[in-house]
Short mmCIF file of C-alpha atoms and ligand atoms in Angstrom, two decimals:
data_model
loop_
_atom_site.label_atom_id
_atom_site.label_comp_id
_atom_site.label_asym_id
_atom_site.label_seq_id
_atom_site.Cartn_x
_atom_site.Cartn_y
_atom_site.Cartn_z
CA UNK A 90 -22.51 -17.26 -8.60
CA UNK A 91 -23.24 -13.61 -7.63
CA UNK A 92 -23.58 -10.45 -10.44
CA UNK A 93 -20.41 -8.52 -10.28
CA UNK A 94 -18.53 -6.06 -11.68
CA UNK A 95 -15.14 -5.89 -12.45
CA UNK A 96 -13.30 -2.59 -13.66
CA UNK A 97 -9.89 -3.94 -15.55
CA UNK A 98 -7.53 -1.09 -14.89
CA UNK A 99 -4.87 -0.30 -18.12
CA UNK A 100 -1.69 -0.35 -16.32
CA UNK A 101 1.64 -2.18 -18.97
CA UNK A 102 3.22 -4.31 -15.68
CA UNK A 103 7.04 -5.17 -16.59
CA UNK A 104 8.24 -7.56 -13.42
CA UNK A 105 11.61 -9.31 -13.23
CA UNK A 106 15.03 -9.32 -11.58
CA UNK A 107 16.86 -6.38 -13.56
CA UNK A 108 13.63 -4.88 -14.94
CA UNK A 109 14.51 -1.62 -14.04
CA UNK A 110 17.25 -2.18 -16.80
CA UNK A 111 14.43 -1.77 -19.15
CA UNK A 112 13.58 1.68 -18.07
CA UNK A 113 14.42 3.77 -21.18
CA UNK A 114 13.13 1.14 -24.05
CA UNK A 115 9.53 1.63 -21.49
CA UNK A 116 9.91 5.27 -21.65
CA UNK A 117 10.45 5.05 -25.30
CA UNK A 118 7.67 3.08 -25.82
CA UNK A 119 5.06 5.92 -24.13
CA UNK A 120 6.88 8.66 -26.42
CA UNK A 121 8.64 10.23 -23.40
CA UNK A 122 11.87 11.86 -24.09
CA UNK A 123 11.85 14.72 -20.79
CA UNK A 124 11.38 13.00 -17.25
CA UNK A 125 11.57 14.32 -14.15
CA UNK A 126 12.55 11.52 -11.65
CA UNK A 127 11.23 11.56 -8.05
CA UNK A 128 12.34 10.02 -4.94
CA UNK A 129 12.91 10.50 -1.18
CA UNK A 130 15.84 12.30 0.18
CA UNK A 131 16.85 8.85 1.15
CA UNK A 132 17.18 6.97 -2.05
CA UNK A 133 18.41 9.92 -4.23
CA UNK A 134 21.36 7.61 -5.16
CA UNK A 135 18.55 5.44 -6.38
CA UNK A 136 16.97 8.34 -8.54
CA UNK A 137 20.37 8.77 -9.83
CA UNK A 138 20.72 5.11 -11.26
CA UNK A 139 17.18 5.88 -13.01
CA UNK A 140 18.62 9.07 -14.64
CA UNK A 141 21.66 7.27 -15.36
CA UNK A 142 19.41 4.58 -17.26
CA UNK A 143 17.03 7.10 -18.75
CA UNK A 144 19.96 9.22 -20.56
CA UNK A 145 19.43 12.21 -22.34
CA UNK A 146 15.56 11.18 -21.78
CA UNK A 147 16.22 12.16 -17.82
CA UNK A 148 15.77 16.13 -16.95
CA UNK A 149 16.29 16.44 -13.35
CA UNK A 150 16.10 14.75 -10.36
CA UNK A 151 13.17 15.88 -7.61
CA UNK A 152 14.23 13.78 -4.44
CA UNK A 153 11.84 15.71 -2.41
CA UNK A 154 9.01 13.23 -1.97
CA UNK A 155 7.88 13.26 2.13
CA UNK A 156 5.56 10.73 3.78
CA UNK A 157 1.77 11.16 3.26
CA UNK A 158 2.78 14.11 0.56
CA UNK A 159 1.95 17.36 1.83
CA UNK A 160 0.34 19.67 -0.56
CA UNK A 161 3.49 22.11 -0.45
CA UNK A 162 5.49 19.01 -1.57
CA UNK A 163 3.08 18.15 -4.37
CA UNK A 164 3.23 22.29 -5.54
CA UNK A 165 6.75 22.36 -5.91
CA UNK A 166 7.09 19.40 -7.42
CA UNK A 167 4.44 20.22 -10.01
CA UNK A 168 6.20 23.71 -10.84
CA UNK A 169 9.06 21.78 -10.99
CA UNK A 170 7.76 19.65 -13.71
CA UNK A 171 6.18 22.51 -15.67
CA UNK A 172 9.23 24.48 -15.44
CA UNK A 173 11.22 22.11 -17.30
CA UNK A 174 8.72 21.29 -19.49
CA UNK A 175 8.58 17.57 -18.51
CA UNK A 176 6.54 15.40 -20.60
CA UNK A 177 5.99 12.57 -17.69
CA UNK A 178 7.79 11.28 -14.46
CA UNK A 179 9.22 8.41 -13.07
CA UNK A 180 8.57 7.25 -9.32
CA UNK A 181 10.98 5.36 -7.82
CA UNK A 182 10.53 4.63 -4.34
CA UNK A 183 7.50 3.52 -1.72
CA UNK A 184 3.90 4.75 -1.32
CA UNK A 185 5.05 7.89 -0.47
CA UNK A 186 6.75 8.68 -3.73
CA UNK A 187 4.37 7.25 -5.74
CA UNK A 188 2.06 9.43 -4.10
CA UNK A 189 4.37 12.29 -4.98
CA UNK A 190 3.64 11.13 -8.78
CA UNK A 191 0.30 11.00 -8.40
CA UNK A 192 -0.26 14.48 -7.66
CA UNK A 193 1.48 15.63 -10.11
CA UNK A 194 -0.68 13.41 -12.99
CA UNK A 195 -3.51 15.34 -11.05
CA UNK A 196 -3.34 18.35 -12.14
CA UNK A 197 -1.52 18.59 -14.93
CA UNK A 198 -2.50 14.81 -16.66
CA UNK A 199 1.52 14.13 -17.16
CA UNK A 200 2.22 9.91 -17.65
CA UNK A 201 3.61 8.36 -14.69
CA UNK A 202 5.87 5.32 -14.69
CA UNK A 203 6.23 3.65 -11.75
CA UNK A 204 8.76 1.59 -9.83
CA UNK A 205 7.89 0.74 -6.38
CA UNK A 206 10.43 -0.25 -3.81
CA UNK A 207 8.73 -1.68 -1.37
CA UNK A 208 5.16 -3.28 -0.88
CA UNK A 209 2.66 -0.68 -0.77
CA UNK A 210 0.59 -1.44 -3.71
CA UNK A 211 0.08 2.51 -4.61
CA UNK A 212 1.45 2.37 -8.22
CA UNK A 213 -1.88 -0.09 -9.21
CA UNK A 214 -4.81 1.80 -7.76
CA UNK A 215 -6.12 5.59 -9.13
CA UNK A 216 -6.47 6.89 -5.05
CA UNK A 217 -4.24 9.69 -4.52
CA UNK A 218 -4.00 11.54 -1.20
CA UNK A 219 -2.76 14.55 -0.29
CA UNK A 220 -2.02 16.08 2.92
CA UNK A 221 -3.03 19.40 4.32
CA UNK A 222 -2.81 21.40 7.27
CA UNK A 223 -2.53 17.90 9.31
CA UNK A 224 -5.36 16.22 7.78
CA UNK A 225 -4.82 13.79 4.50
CA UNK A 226 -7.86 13.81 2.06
CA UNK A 227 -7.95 10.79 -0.80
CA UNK A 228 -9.85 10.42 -4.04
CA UNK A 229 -9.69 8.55 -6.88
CA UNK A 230 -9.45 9.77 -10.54
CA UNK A 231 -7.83 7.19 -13.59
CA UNK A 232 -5.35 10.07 -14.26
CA UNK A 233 -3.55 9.48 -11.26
CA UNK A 234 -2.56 5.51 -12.49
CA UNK A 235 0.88 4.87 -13.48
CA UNK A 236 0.88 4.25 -17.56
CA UNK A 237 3.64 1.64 -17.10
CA UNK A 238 4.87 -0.08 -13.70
CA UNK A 239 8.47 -1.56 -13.40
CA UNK A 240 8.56 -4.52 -10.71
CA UNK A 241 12.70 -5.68 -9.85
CA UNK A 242 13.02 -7.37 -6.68
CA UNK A 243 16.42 -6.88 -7.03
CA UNK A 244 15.80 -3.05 -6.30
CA UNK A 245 13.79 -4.85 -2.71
CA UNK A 246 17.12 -6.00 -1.59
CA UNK A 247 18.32 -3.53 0.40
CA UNK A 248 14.69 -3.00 2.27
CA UNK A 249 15.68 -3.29 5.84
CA UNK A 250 13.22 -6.13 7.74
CA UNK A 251 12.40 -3.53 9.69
CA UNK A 252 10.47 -1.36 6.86
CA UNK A 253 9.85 -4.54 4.45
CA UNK A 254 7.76 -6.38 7.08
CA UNK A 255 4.92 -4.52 7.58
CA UNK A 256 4.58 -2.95 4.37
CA UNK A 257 4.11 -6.77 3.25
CA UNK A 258 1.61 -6.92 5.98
CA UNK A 259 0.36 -3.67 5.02
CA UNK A 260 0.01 -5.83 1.50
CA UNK A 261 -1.89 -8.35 2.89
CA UNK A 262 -4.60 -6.21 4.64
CA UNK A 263 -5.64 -4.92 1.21
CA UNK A 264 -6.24 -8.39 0.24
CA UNK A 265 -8.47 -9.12 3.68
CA UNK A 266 -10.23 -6.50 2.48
CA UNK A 267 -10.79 -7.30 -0.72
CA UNK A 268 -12.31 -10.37 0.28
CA UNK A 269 -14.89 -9.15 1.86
CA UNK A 270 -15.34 -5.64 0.26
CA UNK A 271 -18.96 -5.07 -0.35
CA UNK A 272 -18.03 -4.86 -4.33
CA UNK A 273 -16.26 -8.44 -4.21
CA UNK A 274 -16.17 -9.89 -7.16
CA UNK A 275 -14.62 -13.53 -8.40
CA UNK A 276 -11.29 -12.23 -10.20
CA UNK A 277 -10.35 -9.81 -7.55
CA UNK A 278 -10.54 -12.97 -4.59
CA UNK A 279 -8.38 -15.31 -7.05
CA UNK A 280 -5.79 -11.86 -6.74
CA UNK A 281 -6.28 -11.41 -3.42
CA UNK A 282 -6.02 -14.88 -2.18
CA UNK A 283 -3.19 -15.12 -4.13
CA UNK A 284 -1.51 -12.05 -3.43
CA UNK A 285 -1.97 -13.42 0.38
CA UNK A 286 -0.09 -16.27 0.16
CA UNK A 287 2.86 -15.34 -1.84
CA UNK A 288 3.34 -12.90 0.81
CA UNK A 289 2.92 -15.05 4.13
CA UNK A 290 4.62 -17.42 2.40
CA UNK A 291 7.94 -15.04 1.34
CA UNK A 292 7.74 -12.67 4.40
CA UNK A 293 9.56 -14.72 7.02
CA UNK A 294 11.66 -16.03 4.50
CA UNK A 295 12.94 -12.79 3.94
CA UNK A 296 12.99 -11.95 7.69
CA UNK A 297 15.24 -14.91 7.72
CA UNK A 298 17.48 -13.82 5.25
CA UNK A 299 16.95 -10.58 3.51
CA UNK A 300 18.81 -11.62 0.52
CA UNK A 301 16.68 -14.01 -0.64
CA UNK A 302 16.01 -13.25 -4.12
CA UNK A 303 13.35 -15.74 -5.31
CA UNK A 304 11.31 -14.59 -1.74
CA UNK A 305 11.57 -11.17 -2.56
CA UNK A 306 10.50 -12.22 -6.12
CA UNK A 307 7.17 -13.70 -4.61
CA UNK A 308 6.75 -10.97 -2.44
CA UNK A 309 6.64 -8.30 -4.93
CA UNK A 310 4.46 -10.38 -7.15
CA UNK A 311 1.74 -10.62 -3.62
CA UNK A 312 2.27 -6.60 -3.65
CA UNK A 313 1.20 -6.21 -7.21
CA UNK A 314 -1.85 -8.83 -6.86
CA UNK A 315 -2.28 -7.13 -3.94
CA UNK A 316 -2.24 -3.12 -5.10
CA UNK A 317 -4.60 -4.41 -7.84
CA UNK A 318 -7.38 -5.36 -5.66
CA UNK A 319 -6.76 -2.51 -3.32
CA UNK A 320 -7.63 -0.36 -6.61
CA UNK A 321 -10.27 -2.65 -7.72
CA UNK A 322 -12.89 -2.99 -4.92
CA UNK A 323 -13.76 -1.25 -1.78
CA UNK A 324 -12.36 -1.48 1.40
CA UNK A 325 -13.80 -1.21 4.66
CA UNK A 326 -13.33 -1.02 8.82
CA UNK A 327 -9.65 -2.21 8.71
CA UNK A 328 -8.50 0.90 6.19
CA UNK A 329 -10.97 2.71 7.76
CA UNK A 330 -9.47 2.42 11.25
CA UNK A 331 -5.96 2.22 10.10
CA UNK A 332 -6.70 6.09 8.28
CA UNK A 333 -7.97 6.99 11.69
CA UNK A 334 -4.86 6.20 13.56
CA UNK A 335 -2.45 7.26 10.83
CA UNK A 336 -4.46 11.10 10.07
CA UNK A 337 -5.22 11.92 13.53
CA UNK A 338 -2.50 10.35 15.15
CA UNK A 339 0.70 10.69 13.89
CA UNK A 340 0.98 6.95 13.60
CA UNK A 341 3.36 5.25 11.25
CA UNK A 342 1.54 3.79 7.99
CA UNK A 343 2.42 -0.08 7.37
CA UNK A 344 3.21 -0.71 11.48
CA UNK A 345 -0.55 0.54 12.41
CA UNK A 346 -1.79 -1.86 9.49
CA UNK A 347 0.59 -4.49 10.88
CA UNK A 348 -1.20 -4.11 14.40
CA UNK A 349 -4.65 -3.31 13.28
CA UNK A 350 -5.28 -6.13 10.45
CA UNK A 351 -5.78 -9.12 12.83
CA UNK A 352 -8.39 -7.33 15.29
CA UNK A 353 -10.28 -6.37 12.08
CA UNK A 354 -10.26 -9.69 10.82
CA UNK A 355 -11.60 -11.05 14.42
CA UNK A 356 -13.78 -8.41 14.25
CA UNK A 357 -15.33 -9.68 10.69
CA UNK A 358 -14.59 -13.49 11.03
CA UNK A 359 -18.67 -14.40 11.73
CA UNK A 360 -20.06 -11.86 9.09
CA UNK A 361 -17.81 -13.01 6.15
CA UNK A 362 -16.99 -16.68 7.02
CA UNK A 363 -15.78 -17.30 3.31
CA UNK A 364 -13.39 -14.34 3.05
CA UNK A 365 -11.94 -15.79 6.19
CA UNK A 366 -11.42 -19.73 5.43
CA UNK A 367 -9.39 -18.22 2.11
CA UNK A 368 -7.28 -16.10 4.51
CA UNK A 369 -7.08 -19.06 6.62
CA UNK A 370 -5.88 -21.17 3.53
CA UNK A 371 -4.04 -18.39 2.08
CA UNK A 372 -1.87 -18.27 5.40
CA UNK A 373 -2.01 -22.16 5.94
CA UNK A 374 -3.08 -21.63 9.27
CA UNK A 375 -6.47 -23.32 10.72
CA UNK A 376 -7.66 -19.51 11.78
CA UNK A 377 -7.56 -16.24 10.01
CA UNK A 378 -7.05 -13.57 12.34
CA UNK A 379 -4.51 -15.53 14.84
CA UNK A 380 -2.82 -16.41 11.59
CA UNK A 381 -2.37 -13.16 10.75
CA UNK A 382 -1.61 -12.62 14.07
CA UNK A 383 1.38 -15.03 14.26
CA UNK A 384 2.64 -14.28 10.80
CA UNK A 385 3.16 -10.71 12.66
CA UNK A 386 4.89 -11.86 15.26
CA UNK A 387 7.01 -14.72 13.20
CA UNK A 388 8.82 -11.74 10.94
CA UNK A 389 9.06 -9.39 14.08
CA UNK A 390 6.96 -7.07 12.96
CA UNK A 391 4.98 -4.83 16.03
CA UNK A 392 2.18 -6.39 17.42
CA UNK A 393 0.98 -3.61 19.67
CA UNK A 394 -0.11 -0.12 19.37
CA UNK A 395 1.22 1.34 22.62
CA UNK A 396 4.32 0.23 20.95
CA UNK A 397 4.08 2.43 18.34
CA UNK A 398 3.18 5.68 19.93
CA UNK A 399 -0.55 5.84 20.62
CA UNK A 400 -2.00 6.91 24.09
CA UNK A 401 -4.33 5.27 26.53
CA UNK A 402 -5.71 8.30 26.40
CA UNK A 403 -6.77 8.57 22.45
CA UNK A 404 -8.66 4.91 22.62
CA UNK A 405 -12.34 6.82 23.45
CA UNK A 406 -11.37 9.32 20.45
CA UNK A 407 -9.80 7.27 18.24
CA UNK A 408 -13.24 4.75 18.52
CA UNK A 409 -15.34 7.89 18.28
CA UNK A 410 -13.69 9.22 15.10
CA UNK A 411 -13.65 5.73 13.45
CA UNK A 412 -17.32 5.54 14.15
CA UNK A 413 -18.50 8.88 13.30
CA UNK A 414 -19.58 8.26 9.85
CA UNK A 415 -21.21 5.39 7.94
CA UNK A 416 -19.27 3.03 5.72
CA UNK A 417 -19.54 -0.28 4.31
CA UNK A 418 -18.37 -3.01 6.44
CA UNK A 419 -19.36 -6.60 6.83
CA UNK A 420 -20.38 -6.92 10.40
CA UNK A 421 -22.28 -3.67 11.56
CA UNK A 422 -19.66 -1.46 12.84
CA UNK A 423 -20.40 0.00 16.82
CA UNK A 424 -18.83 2.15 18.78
CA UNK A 425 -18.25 -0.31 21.68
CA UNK A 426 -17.17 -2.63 19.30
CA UNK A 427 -14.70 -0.40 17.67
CA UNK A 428 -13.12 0.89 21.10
CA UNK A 429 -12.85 -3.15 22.51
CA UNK A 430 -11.37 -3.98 19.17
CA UNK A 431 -8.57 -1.19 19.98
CA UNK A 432 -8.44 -2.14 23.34
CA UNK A 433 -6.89 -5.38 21.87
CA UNK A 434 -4.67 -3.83 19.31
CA UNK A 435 -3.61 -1.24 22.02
CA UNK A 436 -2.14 -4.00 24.53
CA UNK A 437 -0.96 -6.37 21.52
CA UNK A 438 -3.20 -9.35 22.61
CA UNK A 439 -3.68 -11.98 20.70
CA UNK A 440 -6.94 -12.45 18.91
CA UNK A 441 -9.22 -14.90 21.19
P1 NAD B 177 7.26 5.17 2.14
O1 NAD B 177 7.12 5.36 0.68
O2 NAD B 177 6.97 6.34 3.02
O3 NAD B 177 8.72 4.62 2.41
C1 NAD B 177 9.21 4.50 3.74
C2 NAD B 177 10.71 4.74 3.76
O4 NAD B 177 11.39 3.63 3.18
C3 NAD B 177 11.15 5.97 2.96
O5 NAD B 177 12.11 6.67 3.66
C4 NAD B 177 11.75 5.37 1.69
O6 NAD B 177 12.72 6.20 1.10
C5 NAD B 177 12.32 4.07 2.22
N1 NAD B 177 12.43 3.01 1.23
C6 NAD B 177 11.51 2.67 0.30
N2 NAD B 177 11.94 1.62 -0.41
C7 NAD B 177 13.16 1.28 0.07
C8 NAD B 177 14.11 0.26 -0.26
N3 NAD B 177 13.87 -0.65 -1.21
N4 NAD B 177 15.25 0.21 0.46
C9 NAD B 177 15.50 1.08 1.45
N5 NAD B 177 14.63 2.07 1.82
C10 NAD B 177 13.47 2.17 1.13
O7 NAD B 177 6.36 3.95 2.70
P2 NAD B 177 5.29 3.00 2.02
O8 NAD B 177 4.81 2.11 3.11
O9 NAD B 177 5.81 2.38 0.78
O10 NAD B 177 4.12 3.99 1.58
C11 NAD B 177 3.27 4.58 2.53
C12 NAD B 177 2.49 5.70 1.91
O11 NAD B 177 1.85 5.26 0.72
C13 NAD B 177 1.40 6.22 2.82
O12 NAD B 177 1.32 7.62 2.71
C14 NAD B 177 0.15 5.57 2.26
O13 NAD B 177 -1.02 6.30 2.55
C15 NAD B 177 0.45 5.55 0.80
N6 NAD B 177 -0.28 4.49 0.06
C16 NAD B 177 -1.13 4.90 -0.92
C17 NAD B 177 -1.84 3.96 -1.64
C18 NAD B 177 -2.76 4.41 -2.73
O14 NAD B 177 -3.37 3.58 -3.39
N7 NAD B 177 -2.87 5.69 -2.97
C19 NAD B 177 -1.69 2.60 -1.38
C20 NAD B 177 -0.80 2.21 -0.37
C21 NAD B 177 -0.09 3.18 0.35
#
């Protein structure tokens, strides 16, 4: 057995079909009586049902959140909340909301409660990021971590395949990467492991049938397992490329993961041969990064990232900015390396 550290993080977890029900006793129990409720412009009805459940504890809804929150977003919101003289927030929505939370708990330490919609993991790690003047900076501070998360599948239901399959996949990659993160430790791999095969083995379930309660059940159980050891240990050249991609290019979050995740697997199959047999067995496939690969493809998720709106052309740059400084990664990480590995990710091939 190797030394290790392990970091338990305090979040209250409250998971179950109709959980979302038990909004106001959870508010009630961190002494909040003045919310402010945050979503997207998209699923303001949804912010409406949490004000509607919250009562006279609800202020306002803020369904302002944007992708990647920009820091204008996060300002606003934030006067928002001290203008009203909230006493906390609730999150309802993806990453992207979440995020929205996050930066408010930044600055001004207000309690978050969380209720993630789709697969992200966000609401269980303290990394926040915020985006400005096109480039998105992260950090980590414990204020940022939701005080109480709310898990309903039911509120997964109406996540089009389209969105729901790679942010599962998007899931998954944290647990690669936890794996094989240079801080591994025993109790994150049972998580990620875990977290891994609830969600290969719920995704094309739900691809099949979208309505499948007791798969979206197990897949938001494999995002939570998941989101914990995304927050619990590092990552490395997978999240690494995948920021690349997704800060410099324009590219869309969970899809780049998607695409990415089995190159960067191939990549670090003969440096972390036991991070890669539990994939393997996690997937129930006899190889991790075709696995992966095929799980991809088997939920119709993209596969390539000309597909997705990268350029021949930003390959060399891409590699170059990827490579420019030093991280932790199993296998050393080289420039040629890098650019063959997005060669392969580029045309959609699959792993050799
Ligand atoms: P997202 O939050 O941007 O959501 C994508 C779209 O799906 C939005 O329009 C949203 O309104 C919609 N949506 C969400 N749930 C839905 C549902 N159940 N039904 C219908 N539509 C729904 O996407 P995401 O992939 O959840 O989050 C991505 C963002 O989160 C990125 O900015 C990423 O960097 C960040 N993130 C942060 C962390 C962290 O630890 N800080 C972890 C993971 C992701």
């Amino acid at each position: 057995m190797r030394d290790f550290v392990y970091d338990q993080l305090p979040t209250r977890v409250v998971f179950g079909a109709g959980a979302f029900d038990r909004l106001a006793d959870e508010a009630d129990r961190l002494r909040l009586s003045r919310l402010l409720i945050l979503s997207t412009p998209g699923q303001a009805k949804l912010g409406g049902e949490a004000m509607r459940r919250l009562d006279s504890r609800a202020l306002s809804l803020h369904a302002e959140a944007k992708m990647h929150v920009p820091v204008e977003t996060a300002r606003a919101a934030r006067a928002k909340a001290h203008e009203l003289g909230a006493d906390g927030a609730v999150a309802i929505g993806g990453g992207s909301t979440i995020g929205l939370g996050k930066a408010i708990a930044l600055e001004t330490g207000l309690p978050i409660i969380a209720i993630p919609t789709t697969y992200a993991g966000s609401e269980m790690t303290p990394i926040y990021g915020l985006t400005e003047g096109g480039l998105k900076k992260t950090g980590r501070d414990p204020k940022v971590l939701p005080r109480t998360v709310i898990y309903d599948p039911l509120l997964t239901l109406g996540l089009p395949p389209k969105i729901g399959g790679p942010s599962g996949m998007n899931a998954i990659a944290h647990c690669v990467e936890a794996l094989y993160a240079e801080n591994a430790n025993p109790v994150t791999s049972l998580m990620a492991e875990e977290g891994s095969r609830a969600l290969a083995h719920s995704l094309p379930l739900i691809a099949a049938d979208p309505t499948d309660r007791e798969a979206r059940g197990d897949a938001l159980y494999g995002a939570w397992l998941a989101g914990i050891a995304l927050g619990a240990v590092g990552m490395a050249l997978h999240h690494k490329l995948c920021h690349t991609l997704g800060g410099s290019f324009n590219l869309p979050h969970a899809e780049t993961h998607t695409i990415v995740l089995p190159h960067a697997t191939a990549y670090n199959a003969d440096a972390a041969p036991d991070a890669m047999s539990r994939i393997a067995r996690a997937l129930g496939a006899p190889d991790a990064a075709r696995g992966l690969y095929d799980l991809a493809a088997k939920i119709g998720a993209p596969l390539a990232l000309k597909d997705i709106g990268l350029k021949e052309q930003d390959l060399d740059r891409a590699a170059q900015i990827a490579t420019q400084s030093p991280y932790f990664n199993p296998r050393p990480v080289t420039r040629d390396g890098i650019r063959r590995l997005l060669e392969d990710a580029y045309q959609g091939r699959r792993p050799a």
